[in-house]
Amino acid sequence: MFHSDTKCELQISEVLTYEVCTRFILNEDFNVFLKLAKKSSFNPNDRENLIKICEFIRINLQIWDFTRGGKSYISEIPFSVLINQITHELLVQINSIVGNTTILSESTLSSIQAENVATIKTDAHDLLLSINELTDLAKFEIGEMLHQTKQIVIKNLLRETIDIFKAKIRNKKINYSTTIDTKTPETIFIDHQKVRYILNNLLAFMTSQISEGKISIKVEPVTINRIRFVLEDDAISLSEEIVNSLFLPFSINKVFDLKNTNLTGISLTLVEKFITFLGGEIKVRAKENRGILFTFTINGEIMSDFESNISKLPKSSPTHNKVLVIEDDYATSKLLNNYLTKWGYSPVVVSTEEQTINLIQKENFLAVILDIELPNINGLELLKKIHEHPTSKKTPVIVCSIEPEQQKAFLMGAVEYFVKPINYNYLVEVLTSYKLRKDSKILCVDDDVPTLNLIKQAIETAGYYAIAESDSTKVMDQIKDGDVDLAIIDLDMPELDGIELIKLIKSDSKFVKLPIIIYTGKESYKQDLYKIDGLFEELLDKRSVNIEDLATTIDSMINRYETPPSVDEVMWKTDVIKILLAEDYKHSQIIVTRLLKKNGFENVVVVENGEEALNMVKKEKFNLILMDMQMPIMNGFEATEKIRGVKEYKETPIIALTAFAMKGDREKCLEAGATDYIPKPIDSKEFIEKVKYYTTKEK
C-alpha cells in the first residue's frame, strides 16, 4: 500500500525527513496522491496508524467528490445507505483520534500544546456524538431502526433521568420536579432506550436555555396502551417562528449555542422521529408569559396489577450474560449498550451509586463496567462498596476512565482497566474470558439431598451451571448428550457407588480427561481409592472441608482450563497435536487456551510476540500456529513471513487473528503467508471448527 522514493520531486520539507506515499483511485477520472513524512524512520508498528489515517482521508475525499457531482462508486448507492456505511467506518477513526490524544496528553507538553490537545479531544468527543446520531437518522431512512421493548418502572425512569441533570448543573439554580398521575400504572413495556433519549435531549435543551427556574415532568395515561409526557419550564422565552422550527434538522444551531450541551443539530430531529417510531406525536408551544411546553405521547403495553405482581417474582433465567454498566455519559453508555448487545450480552445501564447498590442487592452479574469519574461520588469508593457487598464480592469489576489511574484501581480490586476511549474489541474479549469460565458445567452426585443442595448452591453462587443428581444410576443418561467440565462425586451411595460411577464415567471416551473431585464423608475409603488410582484429581473429606473450601477448590479446578502446559511438557511429547499461540493480550490467551483445552487440544505453547514465535518454531515442530497480527517487538505480519522462510513450515497452517477487522484485512493476512483468518472478538464455534479442520488436515 505504501511506497518510498528518495528521488520523488514532491517534497514536504527541505529538512531531511522520512517519507511514504500512497494513491487513492476515487473513480476513473480522479486519482489522489498522498505523501506523509515524519522526522524519525517508519517502523512496522506505524502501519496500522497510517492505514487509519489514509482510510479517514479516503472516506472524506469520496464524500467531497460525491457532493460535487463526481462519478465515484458512492453515487450509485442511496445516500442513507452511504451515510450508514461511512459513519461506521468513521467511528473507528474518531475513536483512534481520541485514543491518541489521550496518550499524547500524558506526555510532557507546554501549556499551549496541552490546551490544543484538550481541544482536539473535546471536538472528537462531540464528533462521536454527531456520528452516532447520524447513524440513527440513516437507520430510519433505510428501515433498520428496531424496537427494543423492556419492562420498566416509570418512577425509576424519571428519577434516574433527573438525577443525571442534577449532578451536571453547577452554577445554575434549577429546580427539577416530577409528577406521576395516580391512574398511571407502576410498570409498562416500552422501548426504554429511545424514551431515555427523548427525555434526555428535551431536558438538555431546556436546561441549556436557562440559568435558574423550574423544569417539571408530568406523566399520565391517555388510553390503556398510551402514555403522555408533559415537560415545561417557567423561564425560556422563544418566538413562535423558533418554536415551529425546533425539530427541523440543524435549525437549533442557527439560534442556540450547543457547546457543552450534548446536543447536535439533529438531536431534536431524532427526538421527533423516535416519538413517531414509538407510535406517538409531539407538540411544542411557547407559554403566554415565559416558558415552553413539550407534550408527547408514546405507545406502551401497560401491565395489569396481576401481571405486574407476577413479573416481580424471581426469574430462573441464567444471568451469565448480564453486565452492569455504571456510566453517566449518554454517548458512551449508548455505545457500550449497542456493542455489548451485538455480542450477545445483556447490559443494564445505571448512572448513580444508589441505582448500583439497589441492583447488586437483587441480581447477579457476569461483570461490572465502572466509570470511576461519576458526578457527586468517588468512583473508587463505589468500587470498594461493590467488592464489600456479599452478592458481588466475587464479581469482576472493569474500570474505565479518561485518566490513567490503574494502580489505585487494581489495589482496590479492579480486574481490568481501560483508558477512554474504550477499545471495544478488547472489552468484549475480557468479558468473553469471564463468560467462558462461568459457562462451565459441573456435575454433582450425592444421595444425601440436603448435602447435594448445598453443593449445588455453592456451584451456582460461584457463577457456574450445576447438574445435580441424587440417583447415581441416572448420571450417565444425564450427561451423555452434553458437556461437563468438572464432576463432584460422593463415594458412599446405594446401588451404584462412587467408585463404580467414576469408572463408568471414565470409560466413556468423551470424559476420559474429565477432572473429578471426590467429596465424601465415608470413614474407611483408602482401600477403595486403589481401584480408581489416576481417575480423580482431588479428595475432600466432608468432615473437615466446608462448602466454602469446596467452592475454592471448584474455582481452582475450572481455572486449570486457562493455564497452558509448560513448554518442556509439550516438547517431550510425540505423536500428539501441538499448537503454537502467539498472542500478547492476556484475556485473548485465556480465551484461546480454554477453548483449545476444552476441545481436547491439550498441548498448547503460548508466546507473547512474533520474535518469540519465530524462535519457538526453530526449536519445535507445531501442527498449527495461531498468530495475532498486532503484537509488540515483531508483529504477526512480519513473523508470519519469516516463519514461512523456515523450511519445515512452508505448508504448516497459520491462522491469523486480528482485532482490527478492517476492510481488506483478510487479504493482507493471506498475503503475508497466513492460511486462514479469524477476526476478533473470536467466535468460539467458528474458531474450533477451523482448528479441527486444519489439525485433521495436517495429520
XYZ file of C-alpha atoms in Angstrom:
699
model
C 0.000 0.000 0.000
C 2.786 2.451 0.874
C 5.848 3.268 -1.228
C 9.006 5.292 -0.701
C 11.080 7.002 -3.401
C 14.079 9.153 -2.429
C 14.030 10.798 -5.886
C 10.419 11.936 -5.634
C 10.031 15.543 -6.848
C 7.237 16.303 -4.369
C 8.898 17.470 -1.148
C 7.109 18.092 2.147
C 10.068 19.821 3.773
C 13.569 20.895 2.897
C 14.688 19.352 6.177
C 15.682 15.693 5.953
C 12.579 13.598 6.762
C 11.361 10.037 6.272
C 8.530 9.806 3.751
C 5.978 7.346 2.382
C 3.314 7.861 -0.250
C 0.136 6.207 -1.479
C -2.562 6.747 -4.103
C -6.380 6.733 -3.923
C -8.430 5.884 -7.015
C -11.807 7.563 -6.447
C -13.074 6.957 -9.985
C -11.719 6.524 -13.496
C -11.120 10.277 -13.832
C -9.929 11.124 -10.348
C -6.778 9.865 -8.615
C -5.310 11.348 -5.437
C -1.636 11.175 -4.477
C -0.830 11.452 -0.762
C 2.586 11.861 0.815
C 3.310 11.508 4.555
C 6.507 12.376 6.404
C 7.958 12.164 9.907
C 11.268 13.089 11.499
C 12.095 9.541 12.600
C 12.050 6.420 10.457
C 8.845 4.446 9.926
C 8.618 1.075 11.673
C 6.247 -1.898 11.210
C 4.016 -0.733 14.068
C 3.340 2.556 12.218
C 1.476 0.638 9.526
C -1.770 0.397 11.494
C -1.901 4.151 12.210
C -1.005 5.003 8.609
C -3.828 2.794 7.349
C -6.309 4.527 9.674
C -5.170 7.998 8.593
C -5.396 7.119 4.899
C -8.776 5.425 5.302
C -10.135 8.519 7.048
C -8.822 10.798 4.279
C -10.160 8.469 1.554
C -13.677 8.468 3.019
C -13.773 12.259 3.248
C -12.474 12.619 -0.313
C -15.197 10.280 -1.571
C -17.875 12.334 0.207
C -16.399 15.540 -1.209
C -16.278 14.055 -4.713
C -19.871 12.867 -4.393
C -21.184 16.276 -3.256
C -19.556 17.972 -6.277
C -21.158 15.529 -8.712
C -18.245 13.127 -9.139
C -18.786 9.683 -10.647
C -17.362 7.688 -7.772
C -18.930 4.369 -6.803
C -20.848 6.011 -3.969
C -23.046 7.963 -6.414
C -24.740 4.640 -7.221
C -25.637 3.981 -3.573
C -28.706 5.524 -1.848
C -27.483 8.410 0.283
C -28.935 6.997 3.527
C -27.160 3.669 2.927
C -23.957 5.566 2.186
C -24.250 7.550 5.437
C -24.873 4.368 7.432
C -21.783 2.685 5.954
C -19.489 5.676 6.265
C -20.445 6.537 9.850
C -19.486 3.029 10.947
C -16.073 3.490 9.316
C -15.668 6.973 10.783
C -16.334 5.707 14.309
C -13.181 3.593 14.128
C -11.108 6.565 13.008
C -12.555 9.001 15.571
C -12.006 6.522 18.398
C -8.404 6.287 17.248
C -8.040 10.090 17.339
C -9.463 10.262 20.875
C -7.194 7.421 21.970
C -4.079 9.004 20.510
C -4.855 12.408 22.037
C -5.286 10.688 25.426
C -1.825 9.162 25.060
C -0.406 12.477 23.859
C -1.902 14.345 26.830
C 0.090 12.095 29.181
C 3.413 13.210 27.706
C 5.316 16.370 28.624
C 3.620 19.272 26.820
C 3.760 23.029 27.037
C 0.613 24.775 28.302
C -0.352 25.778 24.741
C 0.215 22.245 23.426
C -1.816 20.754 26.285
C -4.646 23.180 25.546
C -4.581 22.270 21.846
C -4.629 18.537 22.599
C -7.558 19.015 25.005
C -9.438 20.930 22.296
C -8.843 18.139 19.763
C -10.086 15.567 22.271
C -13.234 17.562 23.121
C -14.008 18.122 19.442
C -13.508 14.415 18.732
C -15.966 13.505 21.519
C -18.505 15.947 20.019
C -17.899 14.382 16.619
C -18.589 10.926 18.088
C -21.952 12.169 19.345
C -22.800 13.608 15.914
C -21.815 10.393 14.133
C -23.941 8.275 16.487
C -26.965 10.456 15.793
C -26.277 10.483 12.057
C -26.198 6.673 12.171
C -29.613 6.599 13.860
C -31.013 9.023 11.292
C -29.738 6.808 8.459
C -31.308 3.738 10.096
C -34.716 5.420 9.881
C -34.233 6.119 6.177
C -33.179 2.560 5.270
C -35.667 0.847 7.595
C -33.131 -0.653 10.009
C -34.363 1.007 13.203
C -35.521 -1.693 15.632
C -37.816 -1.827 18.667
C -36.145 -2.914 21.924
C -39.055 -3.242 24.341
C -38.426 -3.783 28.026
C -40.470 -3.656 31.225
C -39.630 -0.515 33.224
C -40.838 1.236 36.373
C -41.831 4.750 35.296
C -40.943 6.308 38.662
C -37.404 4.914 38.401
C -37.024 6.107 34.806
C -37.879 9.685 35.770
C -35.731 9.681 38.914
C -32.673 8.331 37.056
C -33.105 10.894 34.269
C -33.462 13.821 36.674
C -30.520 12.644 38.806
C -28.195 12.889 35.803
C -29.113 16.542 35.215
C -28.965 17.467 38.889
C -25.419 16.114 39.003
C -24.301 18.069 35.934
C -25.601 21.568 36.647
C -23.079 23.627 38.577
C -23.812 27.318 38.968
C -27.405 27.067 37.763
C -30.323 27.335 40.175
C -32.766 24.963 38.520
C -35.428 23.036 40.400
C -36.442 19.752 38.707
C -39.713 18.081 39.694
C -41.742 15.055 38.565
C -45.438 14.230 38.895
C -46.997 10.869 38.067
C -50.779 10.754 37.761
C -52.340 8.283 40.218
C -54.012 6.434 37.330
C -50.638 5.764 35.706
C -49.562 2.108 36.048
C -46.391 1.435 38.012
C -44.763 -0.598 35.226
C -45.000 -0.506 31.446
C -43.414 -2.235 28.457
C -41.743 0.398 26.254
C -38.583 0.941 24.235
C -36.764 2.363 27.262
C -33.563 3.388 25.421
C -35.472 5.575 22.960
C -37.642 7.082 25.705
C -34.486 7.887 27.705
C -33.030 9.564 24.605
C -36.202 11.647 24.141
C -36.293 12.797 27.769
C -32.532 13.421 27.954
C -32.480 15.610 24.855
C -35.596 17.624 25.681
C -34.263 18.235 29.198
C -30.793 19.051 27.825
C -32.341 21.665 25.533
C -34.448 23.199 28.306
C -31.573 23.163 30.820
C -29.188 24.808 28.352
C -31.517 27.791 27.860
C -31.950 28.881 31.485
C -29.704 29.627 34.443
C -32.457 29.497 37.066
C -36.083 28.464 37.220
C -38.230 25.359 37.355
C -38.430 22.398 34.962
C -41.150 19.813 35.548
C -42.131 16.463 34.047
C -45.643 15.072 34.303
C -46.733 11.579 33.234
C -50.337 10.471 32.751
C -52.223 7.700 30.912
C -54.171 8.589 27.750
C -55.647 5.178 26.956
C -54.963 1.638 28.140
C -51.863 1.419 25.907
C -50.824 5.056 25.550
C -48.844 7.370 27.865
C -48.467 11.158 27.771
C -45.374 13.064 28.954
C -45.530 16.824 29.601
C -42.300 18.813 30.094
C -42.440 22.517 30.901
C -40.361 25.325 32.339
C -41.088 28.848 33.521
C -38.107 30.742 32.133
C -37.437 30.154 28.424
C -38.642 32.852 26.065
C -38.890 31.792 22.410
C -40.563 33.330 19.380
C -43.292 31.416 17.543
C -41.014 31.128 14.495
C -38.267 29.394 16.512
C -40.777 27.111 18.270
C -42.228 25.957 14.942
C -38.788 25.065 13.545
C -37.248 23.303 16.582
C -37.480 19.806 15.084
C -36.097 20.705 11.660
C -32.515 19.461 11.071
C -29.875 21.992 12.163
C -32.412 24.737 12.873
C -31.369 24.985 16.530
C -27.743 25.601 15.503
C -28.780 28.916 13.964
C -30.232 30.394 17.147
C -28.664 28.485 20.058
C -25.133 27.792 21.242
C -24.969 23.999 21.650
C -21.488 23.920 23.164
C -21.289 21.711 26.285
C -24.942 20.630 25.924
C -24.517 17.104 24.466
C -26.859 18.265 21.694
C -26.216 18.337 17.960
C -28.076 19.925 15.079
C -30.158 16.771 14.616
C -30.801 15.817 18.257
C -34.319 17.284 18.345
C -34.996 15.948 14.846
C -34.237 12.475 16.172
C -36.470 13.131 19.192
C -39.433 13.692 16.863
C -38.536 10.645 14.740
C -38.218 8.396 17.809
C -41.617 9.552 19.102
C -43.245 8.874 15.720
C -41.483 5.491 15.598
C -42.993 4.665 19.012
C -46.482 5.408 17.681
C -46.867 8.846 19.211
C -46.608 12.536 18.393
C -45.015 15.631 19.930
C -46.275 19.193 20.217
C -44.434 22.274 21.447
C -45.708 25.741 22.298
C -44.442 28.863 23.999
C -46.440 29.801 27.098
C -48.076 33.244 27.278
C -45.657 34.889 29.686
C -42.416 32.928 29.817
C -41.734 29.259 29.396
C -42.054 26.444 26.918
C -44.251 23.332 26.924
C -43.378 19.991 25.264
C -46.167 17.394 25.135
C -45.604 13.966 23.604
C -47.330 10.604 23.618
C -45.965 7.115 23.053
C -47.469 3.656 22.830
C -46.668 1.151 25.556
C -48.038 -2.129 26.803
C -49.498 -1.425 30.224
C -49.488 -4.341 32.669
C -52.416 -5.309 34.868
C -51.798 -5.457 38.630
C -51.768 -9.257 38.425
C -49.194 -9.264 35.591
C -47.131 -6.681 37.447
C -47.025 -8.808 40.599
C -46.136 -11.939 38.621
C -43.314 -10.074 36.875
C -41.755 -9.242 40.257
C -41.296 -12.902 41.153
C -37.695 -14.215 40.982
C -36.672 -15.278 37.488
C -34.990 -18.608 36.831
C -33.271 -17.451 33.648
C -29.450 -17.540 33.718
C -27.540 -14.328 34.449
C -24.317 -15.411 32.767
C -24.675 -12.748 30.045
C -25.821 -9.862 32.235
C -23.353 -6.969 32.567
C -23.840 -3.968 34.870
C -22.659 -0.717 33.246
C -22.157 2.278 35.571
C -21.739 5.305 33.296
C -23.193 8.833 33.384
C -22.237 9.932 29.848
C -25.098 9.215 27.439
C -22.992 8.807 24.280
C -20.607 6.366 25.992
C -23.416 4.366 27.617
C -25.191 4.076 24.273
C -22.041 2.847 22.538
C -21.465 0.313 25.315
C -25.087 -0.826 25.222
C -25.069 -1.300 21.437
C -21.727 -3.089 21.314
C -22.429 -5.434 24.233
C -25.874 -6.286 22.838
C -24.316 -7.029 19.447
C -22.029 -9.627 21.067
C -24.821 -11.373 22.975
C -24.541 -9.691 26.370
C -27.411 -8.105 28.318
C -26.220 -4.704 29.555
C -28.013 -2.954 32.421
C -27.050 0.742 32.435
C -27.146 2.890 35.590
C -25.546 6.218 36.468
C -25.667 6.607 40.259
C -24.421 4.871 43.405
C -27.969 4.329 44.678
C -29.014 2.523 41.488
C -25.854 0.393 41.613
C -26.325 -0.766 45.213
C -30.034 -1.494 44.627
C -29.215 -3.702 41.641
C -26.351 -5.706 43.130
C -28.571 -6.495 46.122
C -31.148 -8.090 43.811
C -29.231 -9.543 40.867
C -26.051 -11.377 39.927
C -23.896 -10.082 37.072
C -21.209 -11.614 34.903
C -19.163 -8.425 35.344
C -19.393 -4.736 36.219
C -18.095 -1.967 33.933
C -17.447 1.114 36.090
C -16.674 4.667 35.010
C -14.805 6.000 38.049
C -15.415 9.638 37.091
C -19.038 9.929 38.171
C -20.611 13.166 39.460
C -21.067 13.512 43.241
C -19.284 10.252 44.074
C -15.768 8.884 44.192
C -15.743 6.013 41.686
C -13.001 4.162 43.552
C -15.114 4.283 46.720
C -18.013 2.773 44.769
C -15.642 0.039 43.539
C -14.807 -0.704 47.179
C -18.508 -0.885 48.124
C -19.231 -3.294 45.258
C -16.495 -5.649 46.482
C -17.647 -5.371 50.097
C -21.198 -6.421 49.235
C -21.719 -10.189 49.788
C -23.574 -10.751 46.485
C -20.960 -9.015 44.337
C -17.674 -9.538 46.179
C -16.547 -12.078 43.547
C -17.943 -10.190 40.547
C -15.114 -8.894 38.321
C -15.106 -5.090 38.012
C -13.681 -3.499 34.849
C -12.764 0.144 35.400
C -12.946 2.807 32.673
C -11.601 6.353 32.954
C -10.215 9.201 30.897
C -7.312 9.347 33.339
C -4.695 6.599 33.838
C -5.143 5.546 37.488
C -4.544 1.819 37.071
C -2.533 1.326 40.250
C -5.241 2.686 42.563
C -7.971 0.720 40.788
C -6.049 -2.565 40.860
C -5.236 -2.093 44.557
C -8.973 -1.743 45.239
C -9.879 -4.926 43.364
C -10.378 -3.999 39.695
C -9.542 -6.851 37.300
C -9.007 -4.707 34.200
C -8.533 -1.010 33.421
C -9.413 0.793 30.179
C -8.400 4.373 29.448
C -11.144 6.044 27.382
C -11.916 5.871 24.541
C -12.559 2.197 25.199
C -11.219 -0.404 22.794
C -14.498 -2.329 22.466
C -12.881 -5.382 20.870
C -10.603 -5.803 23.884
C -13.518 -5.170 26.259
C -15.540 -7.972 24.652
C -12.513 -10.276 24.911
C -12.286 -9.574 28.650
C -15.992 -10.367 29.078
C -15.692 -13.459 26.883
C -12.902 -14.821 29.079
C -15.201 -14.489 32.124
C -18.216 -15.865 30.264
C -16.361 -18.974 29.079
C -15.384 -19.613 32.681
C -18.923 -19.047 34.006
C -20.428 -21.232 31.255
C -18.683 -24.224 32.829
C -20.994 -27.124 33.713
C -20.328 -29.009 36.951
C -21.827 -32.406 37.735
C -22.534 -33.101 41.422
C -23.696 -36.521 42.626
C -24.695 -37.292 46.234
C -27.543 -39.447 47.552
C -27.942 -37.146 50.585
C -30.305 -34.486 49.201
C -29.555 -31.703 51.776
C -25.802 -32.091 51.072
C -26.477 -32.184 47.323
C -28.441 -28.925 47.581
C -25.589 -27.275 49.500
C -23.086 -28.329 46.821
C -25.444 -27.114 44.077
C -25.810 -23.779 45.873
C -22.020 -23.435 46.200
C -21.617 -24.087 42.461
C -24.297 -21.580 41.453
C -23.087 -18.941 43.928
C -19.672 -19.182 42.274
C -21.461 -18.458 38.976
C -21.320 -21.887 37.313
C -24.027 -24.217 35.993
C -24.855 -27.157 38.271
C -26.067 -30.578 37.077
C -27.296 -32.151 40.328
C -28.293 -35.814 40.668
C -29.096 -37.839 43.809
C -29.550 -41.163 41.961
C -26.152 -42.371 40.714
C -27.772 -44.833 38.274
C -29.215 -41.907 36.268
C -25.964 -39.954 35.887
C -24.819 -41.334 32.519
C -28.189 -40.560 30.928
C -27.928 -37.036 32.343
C -24.538 -36.264 30.793
C -24.347 -38.408 27.646
C -25.530 -35.648 25.280
C -23.863 -32.643 26.945
C -20.574 -31.173 28.059
C -19.240 -31.454 31.593
C -16.214 -29.506 32.845
C -15.918 -30.937 36.354
C -17.559 -33.652 38.470
C -18.023 -33.758 42.269
C -18.900 -37.279 43.419
C -19.644 -38.896 46.783
C -18.320 -42.428 47.375
C -20.900 -43.976 49.693
C -24.090 -44.309 47.608
C -26.619 -47.163 47.218
C -26.913 -49.335 44.076
C -24.056 -47.709 42.105
C -21.408 -46.388 44.493
C -18.969 -43.568 43.732
C -16.088 -45.902 42.795
C -18.131 -47.699 40.132
C -19.650 -44.441 38.898
C -16.206 -42.871 38.399
C -15.065 -45.963 36.461
C -18.212 -45.792 34.323
C -17.743 -42.092 33.540
C -14.060 -42.532 32.676
C -14.863 -45.494 30.390
C -16.626 -43.061 28.038
C -14.015 -41.609 25.652
C -15.785 -38.262 25.892
C -14.966 -37.997 29.625
C -11.513 -39.597 29.787
C -9.920 -36.262 30.767
C -12.812 -35.001 32.917
C -11.417 -33.738 36.275
C -13.185 -35.346 39.239
C -13.358 -34.236 42.883
C -14.296 -36.893 45.422
C -16.282 -35.234 48.229
C -17.145 -37.883 50.780
C -17.957 -38.484 54.418
C -17.155 -42.198 54.262
C -14.921 -43.196 57.175
C -12.938 -46.014 55.590
C -12.211 -45.287 51.962
C -8.430 -45.554 51.456
C -8.601 -49.156 50.221
C -11.281 -48.162 47.695
C -9.063 -45.473 46.177
C -6.620 -48.039 44.785
C -9.382 -49.143 42.417
C -9.577 -45.693 40.827
C -5.969 -44.571 41.120
C -5.304 -41.898 38.484
C -9.009 -41.387 37.717
C -9.615 -38.436 40.072
C -7.831 -35.132 40.858
C -8.882 -34.158 44.383
C -10.137 -35.918 47.517
C -12.040 -33.812 50.065
C -13.416 -35.077 53.369
C -16.856 -33.685 54.264
C -15.950 -33.794 57.959
C -13.020 -31.379 57.594
C -13.779 -29.430 54.388
C -16.697 -26.988 54.454
C -18.737 -25.730 51.496
C -16.644 -22.522 51.202
C -13.462 -24.587 50.836
C -15.204 -26.759 48.255
C -16.134 -23.610 46.282
C -12.471 -22.519 46.327
C -11.399 -25.928 45.007
C -14.050 -25.723 42.265
C -12.688 -22.321 41.168
C -9.155 -23.691 41.108
C -10.130 -26.733 39.012
C -12.141 -24.692 36.499
C -9.290 -22.211 36.126
C -6.949 -25.022 35.075
C -8.521 -24.814 31.628
C -6.964 -21.354 31.276
C -3.411 -22.415 32.058
C -1.335 -23.823 29.193
C 1.151 -26.618 29.946
C 4.841 -25.758 30.266
C 6.927 -25.614 27.096
C 9.050 -28.561 28.262
C 5.940 -30.632 28.927
C 4.746 -30.128 25.346
C 8.141 -30.545 23.685
C 8.944 -34.007 25.034
C 5.620 -35.443 23.813
C 5.417 -37.269 20.481
C 2.534 -38.257 18.202
C 0.266 -35.504 19.548
C -1.217 -32.351 18.021
C 0.914 -29.362 19.052
C -0.365 -25.797 18.695
C 1.624 -22.560 18.967
C -0.306 -19.456 20.073
C 1.398 -16.089 19.526
C -0.674 -13.533 21.454
C 0.310 -10.662 23.755
C -3.114 -9.851 25.255
C -3.776 -11.763 28.498
C -7.520 -12.271 28.019
C -7.073 -13.459 24.430
C -4.581 -16.022 25.750
C -7.167 -17.173 28.308
C -9.963 -17.456 25.721
C -7.930 -19.399 23.166
C -6.287 -21.701 25.725
C -9.626 -22.507 27.375
C -11.343 -23.224 24.040
C -8.481 -25.443 22.896
C -8.173 -27.420 26.143
C -11.943 -27.910 26.463
C -11.974 -29.382 22.959
C -9.159 -31.834 23.569
C -6.186 -29.781 22.341
C -4.045 -30.014 25.467
C -0.611 -29.287 24.007
C -0.559 -25.518 23.585
C 2.536 -23.324 23.794
C 1.897 -19.597 24.350
C 4.345 -16.842 23.345
C 3.789 -13.077 23.511
C 5.347 -11.630 20.350
C 6.427 -12.541 16.841
C 10.096 -12.801 17.742
C 9.350 -15.444 20.396
C 7.152 -17.303 17.893
C 9.971 -17.344 15.327
C 12.446 -18.656 17.910
C 9.979 -21.336 19.041
C 9.355 -22.778 15.558
C 13.099 -23.212 15.141
C 13.129 -25.484 18.218
C 9.909 -27.479 17.784
C 7.557 -28.676 15.028
C 3.978 -27.485 15.551
C 0.913 -28.755 13.687
C -0.865 -25.384 13.780
C 0.105 -21.769 14.506
C -2.399 -19.187 15.787
C -0.914 -15.757 15.088
C -2.156 -12.451 16.484
C -1.231 -9.815 13.903
C -0.822 -6.836 16.278
C 1.979 -7.587 18.762
C 4.961 -5.661 20.153
C 8.620 -6.201 19.170
C 7.728 -8.140 15.999
C 4.151 -8.058 14.703
C 2.271 -11.016 13.232
C 2.696 -9.963 9.603
C 6.488 -9.922 9.839
C 6.599 -13.085 11.973
C 4.395 -14.996 9.511
C 6.603 -14.017 6.574
C 9.744 -15.132 8.428
C 8.186 -18.414 9.618
C 7.305 -19.229 6.014
C 11.024 -18.899 5.323
C 11.750 -21.801 7.694
C 11.962 -24.992 5.627
C 9.745 -27.128 7.905
C 6.973 -24.509 7.939
C 6.369 -23.915 4.234
C 2.964 -25.657 4.411
C 2.094 -25.551 8.137
C -1.365 -23.974 8.679
C -1.168 -20.469 10.175
C -4.450 -18.857 11.275
C -4.229 -15.064 11.575
C -6.088 -13.412 14.473
C -6.731 -9.674 14.319
C -8.777 -7.273 16.416
C -8.994 -4.541 13.814
C -11.337 -6.246 11.283
C -10.994 -3.508 8.666
C -11.811 -3.921 5.008
C -9.063 -5.868 3.280
C -7.585 -7.338 6.488
C -8.138 -10.913 5.345
C -6.292 -10.288 2.088
C -3.363 -8.634 3.908
C -3.042 -11.590 6.288
C -3.123 -14.114 3.440
C -0.608 -12.029 1.507
C 1.765 -12.214 4.500
C 1.568 -16.021 4.367
C -1.366 -16.916 6.624
C -3.511 -19.898 5.644
C -6.735 -18.503 7.089
C -8.093 -15.563 9.053
C -10.345 -15.121 12.132
C -11.410 -11.635 13.309
C -11.569 -10.742 16.995
C -13.556 -10.927 19.197
C -13.347 -14.639 18.415
C -16.491 -16.579 17.551
C -15.988 -19.776 19.603
C -17.793 -22.097 17.181
C -16.005 -20.808 14.064
C -12.659 -20.904 15.856
C -12.909 -24.548 16.976
C -14.256 -25.657 13.583
C -11.212 -24.166 11.862
C -8.764 -25.585 14.418
C -10.255 -29.066 13.965
C -10.213 -28.725 10.178
C -6.557 -27.691 9.935
C -5.247 -30.107 12.575
C -7.088 -33.010 10.896
C -5.731 -31.908 7.525
C -2.205 -31.651 8.957
C -2.377 -35.205 10.322
